Amino acid sequence: MNDLPVMLRVRGRRCVIVGGGAVAVRRAGALSEAGAAVTVIAPRIDARMPAEVEQVTRPYQADDLADALLVVIATDDRAVNEQVAADAARLKVLTNRADAPDDGDLSVPAHAHHGPVTIAVHTGGISAAAGAVIRRQLSEALGEDWPRLLATAAPFRERMQRSVSDRATREAALRQLTDEHAMAVLRSGGVAALEAHCRGVYDKARQQDDKKVTAD
């Protein structure tokens, strides 16, 4: 049975990493980049640990998971790992296990951010190395156009969501911000041309919305 792919919103949430080695460094970097409040707990912590991460240099304690959304279990001591997992289950804290990925609540796929586009590859635990290669191939194939298109359309989408009340009008306009024609505008005229296109789509949607509100 396949797992459910999700994007976990961790910004501003407390995430704990138990363990201080290379895996902990990688997880701390990814969580910190996503805006999490990261605490790393281990008797010894790798010097490569990101500076913005809170570092607690002592053994794990049961109350270390208080108020945590997620705990990454990444020590080389199975007894400690099992204890952290048991505490997390009791406190309903999500777990990511480096020692036994299938026993955790979630796994972290090989991923890369390209502006608003995130590419993630999961191989079902068969090969992390293969996942990294596939991710790199997809990143190289993506190019710059889609990230530029989505980044340019983003503020117009936000304005549309706030100010166009008619659902049909709004959804039709949102599609026009990122459809094939919008991509053609970007490729032929650059970001300035795409901004003008998005502005035109937004203005037209507002006019149509105002007419419908008046008619009602």
Short mmCIF file of C-alpha atoms in Angstrom, two decimals, residues 29-133:
data_model
loop_
_atom_site.label_atom_id
_atom_site.label_comp_id
_atom_site.label_asym_id
_atom_site.label_seq_id
_atom_site.Cartn_x
_atom_site.Cartn_y
_atom_site.Cartn_z
CA GLY A 29 18.64 22.28 7.90
CA ALA A 30 15.46 21.24 6.10
CA LEU A 31 13.19 22.04 9.03
CA SER A 32 14.89 25.36 9.71
CA GLU A 33 14.58 26.33 6.04
CA ALA A 34 10.85 25.58 6.29
CA GLY A 35 10.53 27.98 9.24
CA ALA A 36 10.29 25.50 12.12
CA ALA A 37 11.54 26.25 15.61
CA VAL A 38 14.12 23.46 15.83
CA THR A 39 15.68 22.03 18.98
CA VAL A 40 18.45 19.42 18.70
CA ILE A 41 19.11 17.26 21.75
CA ALA A 42 22.15 14.99 22.04
CA PRO A 43 25.21 14.53 24.28
CA ARG A 44 27.39 15.39 21.27
CA ILE A 45 26.29 17.58 18.36
CA ASP A 46 27.97 17.80 14.97
CA ALA A 47 29.79 21.10 14.44
CA ARG A 48 27.99 21.46 11.09
CA MET A 49 24.65 21.96 12.81
CA PRO A 50 22.95 25.16 11.53
CA ALA A 51 23.65 28.10 13.82
CA GLU A 52 19.97 29.11 14.07
CA VAL A 53 19.03 25.78 15.66
CA GLU A 54 18.72 25.50 19.46
CA GLN A 55 21.29 22.97 20.67
CA VAL A 56 20.86 21.09 23.95
CA THR A 57 23.96 19.04 24.73
CA ARG A 58 22.69 16.34 27.08
CA PRO A 59 20.86 13.01 26.84
CA TYR A 60 17.20 12.94 25.86
CA GLN A 61 14.56 13.39 28.58
CA ALA A 62 10.88 12.45 28.40
CA ASP A 63 9.64 16.03 28.76
CA ASP A 64 11.72 17.19 25.77
CA LEU A 65 8.74 16.57 23.45
CA ALA A 66 6.36 18.93 25.23
CA ASP A 67 4.42 21.05 22.70
CA ALA A 68 6.29 19.53 19.76
CA LEU A 69 4.61 18.91 16.41
CA LEU A 70 7.31 16.53 15.17
CA VAL A 71 10.27 14.61 16.53
CA VAL A 72 13.08 13.30 14.35
CA ILE A 73 14.60 10.21 15.97
CA ALA A 74 18.20 10.00 14.80
CA THR A 75 20.46 8.41 17.40
CA ASP A 76 22.55 5.24 17.04
CA ASP A 77 21.13 3.84 20.31
CA ARG A 78 18.07 1.68 19.60
CA ALA A 79 16.91 1.78 23.22
CA VAL A 80 16.86 5.57 23.16
CA ASN A 81 15.08 5.57 19.81
CA GLU A 82 12.38 3.24 21.12
CA GLN A 83 11.90 5.39 24.21
CA VAL A 84 11.52 8.56 22.15
CA ALA A 85 9.04 6.79 19.86
CA ALA A 86 7.01 5.59 22.84
CA ASP A 87 6.94 9.07 24.38
CA ALA A 88 5.92 10.57 21.04
CA ALA A 89 3.06 8.10 20.65
CA ARG A 90 1.83 8.91 24.16
CA LEU A 91 1.97 12.67 23.50
CA LYS A 92 0.61 12.36 19.92
CA VAL A 93 3.76 13.86 18.42
CA LEU A 94 4.53 12.93 14.80
CA THR A 95 7.69 10.86 14.34
CA ASN A 96 10.33 10.58 11.64
CA ARG A 97 12.68 7.69 12.34
CA ALA A 98 16.11 7.51 10.75
CA ASP A 99 16.79 4.03 12.12
CA ALA A 100 13.45 2.48 11.10
CA PRO A 101 11.65 4.68 8.54
CA ASP A 102 8.68 2.32 8.22
CA ASP A 103 7.97 2.64 11.96
CA GLY A 104 7.61 6.42 11.89
CA ASP A 105 4.58 8.54 10.96
CA LEU A 106 6.33 10.24 8.09
CA SER A 107 9.44 10.14 5.95
CA VAL A 108 11.28 13.01 4.30
CA PRO A 109 11.71 12.47 0.55
CA ALA A 110 14.60 13.71 -1.54
CA HIS A 111 13.50 17.23 -2.40
CA ALA A 112 14.55 20.52 -3.95
CA HIS A 113 12.97 23.98 -3.87
CA HIS A 114 12.81 26.10 -7.00
CA GLY A 115 11.07 29.27 -5.87
CA PRO A 116 7.44 28.28 -5.27
CA VAL A 117 7.96 24.87 -6.89
CA THR A 118 9.03 21.92 -4.73
CA ILE A 119 10.16 18.68 -6.34
CA ALA A 120 10.05 15.65 -4.04
CA VAL A 121 10.92 12.03 -4.81
CA HIS A 122 10.18 9.05 -2.59
CA THR A 123 11.24 5.53 -3.55
CA GLY A 124 9.29 3.64 -0.91
CA GLY A 125 12.40 3.22 1.20
CA ILE A 126 14.16 1.20 -1.50
CA SER A 127 16.99 3.62 -2.30
CA ALA A 128 17.65 7.11 -0.97
CA ALA A 129 20.51 7.40 -3.47
CA ALA A 130 18.15 6.69 -6.38
CA GLY A 131 15.71 9.26 -5.01
CA ALA A 132 18.47 11.89 -5.01
CA VAL A 133 19.40 11.09 -8.62
#
